[in-house]
Amino acid sequence: MSDLEFLDKSIRRVHDFPKPGILFYDITGVLVNPPAFKFCLDTMEKWCRELDINAISGIESRGFLFAAPLAERLGLPLVLVRKKGKLPGKRYSCKYSLEYGMAEIEAHIDDIKPGQRVAVIDDLIATGGTLQAARTIFEQGGGQVAEFFGVVGLPFLRYQEVLSPTPVRTIINYDSE
């Protein structure tokens, strides 16, 4: 079995979550499977080493699970992008649309540096709305998103168009199911 087949078998599909008509790709099966988790981290580490970056960013909450160990492996700072109301102090923020609603994310102003080049990591890339909002936040602070990474990609939701011209890489992609 290939690494991608092994990863695919680790990702649970949950129908009608968080609301009817949504197929949720649950990466918690990857987290309880150390070889699958290691494969994801190894892949993203390789991608990061190909880039000229000086920070890693993780999107709350499952993006943190991949971004934190990756930042440690690379010896880079970790910038957390959190849901509104979770961070104290001064923050940049951006509202955006989800596949199934609206949300707002924030990051500490002090964590984003002018000229900073960052790889932004999330567990799943669907419509691209969350990552587009993260890019806006980094631009507010004078930073730049070098690339977006995800474990799972849903290209049929056209995230590439939303996130262009920033490159996007995902480990495994799913067409509509």
Tab-separated table of C-alpha atoms in Angstrom:
chain	number	residue	atom	x	y	z
A	1	MET	CA	0.000	0.000	0.000
A	2	SER	CA	1.386	3.442	-0.922
A	3	ASP	CA	1.740	6.278	1.587
A	4	LEU	CA	-1.178	8.113	-0.058
A	5	GLU	CA	-3.416	5.039	0.096
A	6	PHE	CA	-2.459	4.608	3.748
A	7	LEU	CA	-3.259	8.279	4.418
A	8	ASP	CA	-6.584	7.977	2.585
A	9	LYS	CA	-7.602	5.041	4.779
A	10	SER	CA	-6.775	7.128	7.877
A	11	ILE	CA	-9.159	9.966	6.957
A	12	ARG	CA	-12.716	9.418	8.163
A	13	ARG	CA	-15.690	10.639	6.133
A	14	VAL	CA	-18.606	11.920	8.192
A	15	HIS	CA	-21.801	12.668	6.266
A	16	ASP	CA	-24.070	15.569	7.241
A	17	PHE	CA	-21.574	17.234	9.604
A	18	PRO	CA	-21.621	19.985	10.771
A	19	LYS	CA	-24.939	20.324	8.937
A	20	PRO	CA	-26.984	18.324	6.402
A	21	GLY	CA	-25.424	18.056	2.968
A	22	ILE	CA	-21.818	18.534	4.139
A	23	LEU	CA	-19.289	15.693	3.861
A	24	PHE	CA	-16.710	16.279	6.618
A	25	TYR	CA	-13.193	14.874	6.167
A	26	ASP	CA	-12.028	14.080	9.705
A	27	ILE	CA	-8.241	14.031	10.064
A	28	THR	CA	-8.345	12.766	13.661
A	29	GLY	CA	-7.797	9.305	12.170
A	30	VAL	CA	-4.430	10.585	10.927
A	31	LEU	CA	-3.502	11.854	14.385
A	32	VAL	CA	-4.100	8.489	16.060
A	33	ASN	CA	-2.027	6.782	13.361
A	34	PRO	CA	1.637	7.786	13.938
A	35	PRO	CA	2.916	6.613	10.511
A	36	ALA	CA	0.199	8.599	8.691
A	37	PHE	CA	0.863	11.682	10.855
A	38	LYS	CA	4.617	11.369	10.239
A	39	PHE	CA	4.019	11.078	6.487
A	40	CYS	CA	2.080	14.370	6.551
A	41	LEU	CA	4.757	16.165	8.574
A	42	ASP	CA	7.593	14.766	6.443
A	43	THR	CA	5.827	15.897	3.264
A	44	MET	CA	5.175	19.419	4.539
A	45	GLU	CA	8.716	19.698	5.898
A	46	LYS	CA	10.092	18.850	2.449
A	47	TRP	CA	7.842	21.489	0.869
A	48	CYS	CA	8.922	24.135	3.412
A	49	ARG	CA	12.600	23.454	2.790
A	50	GLU	CA	11.998	24.335	-0.884
A	51	LEU	CA	10.726	27.820	0.105
A	52	ASP	CA	12.352	31.003	1.327
A	53	ILE	CA	10.262	31.380	4.508
A	54	ASN	CA	10.982	32.659	8.002
A	55	ALA	CA	7.780	31.606	9.810
A	56	ILE	CA	5.065	28.949	9.891
A	57	SER	CA	1.420	29.732	10.576
A	58	GLY	CA	-1.315	27.354	11.679
A	59	ILE	CA	-5.060	27.908	11.355
A	60	GLU	CA	-7.199	27.090	14.403
A	61	SER	CA	-7.614	24.421	15.398
A	62	ARG	CA	-6.541	21.403	13.397
A	63	GLY	CA	-3.980	23.406	11.440
A	64	PHE	CA	-2.133	23.912	14.748
A	65	LEU	CA	-1.588	20.156	14.973
A	66	PHE	CA	0.524	20.149	11.816
A	67	ALA	CA	2.047	23.633	12.024
A	68	ALA	CA	3.470	23.368	15.557
A	69	PRO	CA	5.632	20.264	15.047
A	70	LEU	CA	6.609	21.539	11.610
A	71	ALA	CA	7.782	24.892	13.034
A	72	GLU	CA	9.808	23.038	15.660
A	73	ARG	CA	11.409	20.743	13.041
A	74	LEU	CA	12.403	23.781	10.953
A	75	GLY	CA	13.447	26.028	13.855
A	76	LEU	CA	10.973	28.709	12.754
A	77	PRO	CA	8.516	30.841	14.744
A	78	LEU	CA	4.906	29.706	14.832
A	79	VAL	CA	2.225	32.348	14.233
A	80	LEU	CA	-1.206	31.227	15.387
A	81	VAL	CA	-4.309	32.341	13.484
A	82	ARG	CA	-7.241	31.971	15.855
A	83	LYS	CA	-10.979	32.372	15.894
A	84	LYS	CA	-12.217	35.793	16.969
A	85	GLY	CA	-12.138	36.436	20.698
A	86	LYS	CA	-9.435	33.881	21.571
A	87	LEU	CA	-6.393	36.202	21.634
A	88	PRO	CA	-5.631	38.971	24.135
A	89	GLY	CA	-3.965	42.231	23.177
A	90	LYS	CA	-3.813	43.956	19.806
A	91	ARG	CA	-4.821	41.858	16.827
A	92	TYR	CA	-5.257	41.940	13.094
A	93	SER	CA	-8.571	40.425	12.019
A	94	CYS	CA	-10.521	39.450	8.920
A	95	LYS	CA	-14.086	38.204	8.349
A	96	TYR	CA	-14.737	35.527	5.724
A	97	SER	CA	-17.279	33.030	4.395
A	98	LEU	CA	-17.114	29.343	5.189
A	99	GLU	CA	-18.593	26.559	3.086
A	100	TYR	CA	-21.420	26.559	5.638
A	101	GLY	CA	-21.488	30.031	7.267
A	102	MET	CA	-19.475	33.111	8.301
A	103	ALA	CA	-16.483	33.460	10.631
A	104	GLU	CA	-13.679	35.801	11.687
A	105	ILE	CA	-10.041	35.050	12.470
A	106	GLU	CA	-7.304	37.012	14.213
A	107	ALA	CA	-3.551	37.018	14.845
A	108	HIS	CA	-1.429	39.000	17.287
A	109	ILE	CA	-0.043	42.175	15.749
A	110	ASP	CA	3.314	41.544	17.465
A	111	ASP	CA	3.654	38.102	15.846
A	112	ILE	CA	3.572	39.374	12.261
A	113	LYS	CA	6.673	41.205	11.065
A	114	PRO	CA	7.049	43.437	7.994
A	115	GLY	CA	8.746	41.445	5.247
A	116	GLN	CA	7.932	38.128	6.915
A	117	ARG	CA	7.418	35.229	4.498
A	118	VAL	CA	5.208	32.509	5.905
A	119	ALA	CA	3.830	29.102	4.971
A	120	VAL	CA	0.214	28.848	6.175
A	121	ILE	CA	-1.020	25.390	7.177
A	122	ASP	CA	-4.508	24.019	7.658
A	123	ASP	CA	-5.777	20.463	7.840
A	124	LEU	CA	-8.264	20.838	4.984
A	125	ILE	CA	-8.646	23.337	2.157
A	126	ALA	CA	-12.224	23.606	0.884
A	127	THR	CA	-13.410	26.963	-0.476
A	128	GLY	CA	-10.188	28.803	0.447
A	129	GLY	CA	-12.046	31.409	2.503
A	130	THR	CA	-10.152	30.805	5.741
A	131	LEU	CA	-6.773	30.889	4.023
A	132	GLN	CA	-7.689	34.005	2.036
A	133	ALA	CA	-8.563	35.701	5.352
A	134	ALA	CA	-5.225	34.548	6.818
A	135	ARG	CA	-3.416	36.043	3.809
A	136	THR	CA	-5.244	39.344	4.425
A	137	ILE	CA	-4.114	39.304	8.060
A	138	PHE	CA	-0.465	38.758	7.114
A	139	GLU	CA	-0.667	41.522	4.523
A	140	GLN	CA	-2.113	43.878	7.188
A	141	GLY	CA	1.141	43.354	9.105
A	142	GLY	CA	3.402	43.752	6.076
A	143	GLY	CA	4.006	40.022	5.735
A	144	GLN	CA	3.526	37.740	2.757
A	145	VAL	CA	2.148	34.233	2.416
A	146	ALA	CA	4.682	32.275	0.365
A	147	GLU	CA	2.482	29.195	0.059
A	148	PHE	CA	-0.561	27.453	1.525
A	149	PHE	CA	-0.376	23.807	2.637
A	150	GLY	CA	-3.124	21.382	3.576
A	151	VAL	CA	-3.410	17.700	4.334
A	152	VAL	CA	-6.691	17.404	2.408
A	153	GLY	CA	-7.758	19.422	-0.625
A	154	LEU	CA	-11.219	19.682	-2.149
A	155	PRO	CA	-10.362	21.235	-5.543
A	156	PHE	CA	-13.931	20.881	-6.842
A	157	LEU	CA	-14.770	23.780	-4.481
A	158	ARG	CA	-12.346	25.928	-6.535
A	159	TYR	CA	-10.039	27.110	-3.753
A	160	GLN	CA	-7.254	27.628	-6.322
A	161	GLU	CA	-9.198	30.540	-7.840
A	162	VAL	CA	-9.738	32.188	-4.455
A	163	LEU	CA	-6.115	31.768	-3.355
A	164	SER	CA	-4.429	32.688	-6.639
A	165	PRO	CA	-1.699	33.768	-7.216
A	166	THR	CA	-0.344	32.170	-4.007
A	167	PRO	CA	0.612	28.517	-4.599
A	168	VAL	CA	-1.385	25.829	-2.800
A	169	ARG	CA	-0.212	22.280	-2.075
A	170	THR	CA	-2.239	19.502	-0.505
A	171	ILE	CA	-1.110	15.986	0.269
A	172	ILE	CA	-4.314	14.285	-0.850
A	173	ASN	CA	-7.212	15.607	-2.944
A	174	TYR	CA	-10.817	14.471	-3.148
A	175	ASP	CA	-13.314	15.136	-5.911
A	176	SER	CA	-16.957	15.513	-4.888
A	177	GLU	CA	-18.240	12.390	-3.152
